[in-house]
């Protein structure tokens, strides 16, 4: 998974895998999801990301049974 934030356009891009994109669906006027040939998500784009997310407080939690690993980004 790859997460990219474009500050100049306030756009957040979440890339789940590298499958070829065959369709893009609008979830609403600010969110798009790219789909592969099986209808599975490949990536998600969020426009005006600061309005919907805490981009600068991004953190990642990996949960393995009873333990939690936290990786904090910017």
Short mmCIF file of C-alpha atoms in Angstrom, two decimals:
data_model
loop_
_atom_site.label_atom_id
_atom_site.label_comp_id
_atom_site.label_asym_id
_atom_site.label_seq_id
_atom_site.Cartn_x
_atom_site.Cartn_y
_atom_site.Cartn_z
CA UNK A 1 0.00 0.00 0.00
CA UNK A 2 1.21 3.46 -0.84
CA UNK A 3 -0.19 6.74 0.50
CA UNK A 4 0.57 9.99 -1.28
CA UNK A 5 -0.51 13.49 -0.33
CA UNK A 6 -0.24 16.33 -2.85
CA UNK A 7 -0.26 19.50 -0.77
CA UNK A 8 -0.53 21.85 -3.77
CA UNK A 9 -3.90 20.34 -4.74
CA UNK A 10 -4.92 19.01 -1.27
CA UNK A 11 -5.35 15.55 -2.78
CA UNK A 12 -4.85 12.25 -0.95
CA UNK A 13 -4.12 9.15 -3.03
CA UNK A 14 -4.31 5.68 -1.46
CA UNK A 15 -2.86 2.95 -3.68
CA UNK A 16 -3.86 -0.55 -2.59
CA UNK A 17 -2.22 -2.59 -5.34
CA UNK A 18 -0.76 -2.32 -8.84
CA UNK A 19 -3.59 -4.06 -10.73
CA UNK A 20 -4.60 -2.43 -14.03
CA UNK A 21 -7.48 0.03 -13.62
CA UNK A 22 -10.49 -0.68 -15.84
CA UNK A 23 -13.07 1.64 -14.26
CA UNK A 24 -13.37 4.63 -11.94
CA UNK A 25 -16.43 5.19 -9.77
CA UNK A 26 -17.39 8.46 -8.11
CA UNK A 27 -18.27 7.80 -4.48
CA UNK A 28 -19.25 11.45 -4.16
CA UNK A 29 -18.04 14.74 -5.65
CA UNK A 30 -14.73 14.54 -3.75
CA UNK A 31 -13.94 10.81 -3.69
CA UNK A 32 -13.08 8.43 -6.51
CA UNK A 33 -12.25 4.74 -6.44
CA UNK A 34 -10.36 2.96 -9.24
CA UNK A 35 -11.38 -0.66 -9.84
CA UNK A 36 -9.69 -3.63 -11.50
CA UNK A 37 -11.33 -6.09 -13.91
CA UNK A 38 -12.90 -8.00 -10.99
CA UNK A 39 -14.38 -4.87 -9.40
CA UNK A 40 -11.80 -4.80 -6.62
CA UNK A 41 -10.39 -1.45 -5.48
CA UNK A 42 -6.97 -0.49 -6.85
CA UNK A 43 -6.77 3.05 -5.48
CA UNK A 44 -8.83 5.81 -3.93
CA UNK A 45 -8.51 9.55 -4.49
CA UNK A 46 -9.79 12.10 -1.99
CA UNK A 47 -9.97 15.70 -3.19
CA UNK A 48 -10.02 18.49 -0.56
CA UNK A 49 -8.44 15.92 1.78
CA UNK A 50 -8.00 18.32 4.72
CA UNK A 51 -11.79 18.66 4.88
CA UNK A 52 -12.30 14.91 5.26
CA UNK A 53 -9.14 13.61 6.93
CA UNK A 54 -6.37 14.51 9.33
CA UNK A 55 -3.67 14.30 6.64
CA UNK A 56 -0.88 15.70 8.80
CA UNK A 57 -1.74 13.41 11.72
CA UNK A 58 -1.55 10.24 9.65
CA UNK A 59 -0.68 7.06 11.53
CA UNK A 60 -0.65 3.37 10.70
CA UNK A 61 -1.55 0.60 13.13
CA UNK A 62 -0.73 -3.04 12.45
CA UNK A 63 -2.68 -5.41 14.69
CA UNK A 64 -1.33 -8.94 15.25
CA UNK A 65 -3.42 -10.84 17.77
CA UNK A 66 -2.94 -9.07 21.09
CA UNK A 67 -0.14 -6.76 20.01
CA UNK A 68 -0.36 -3.47 18.16
CA UNK A 69 2.48 -1.88 16.24
CA UNK A 70 2.08 1.80 15.53
CA UNK A 71 4.01 3.59 12.84
CA UNK A 72 3.48 7.33 12.81
CA UNK A 73 4.03 9.42 9.72
CA UNK A 74 4.46 13.18 9.54
#
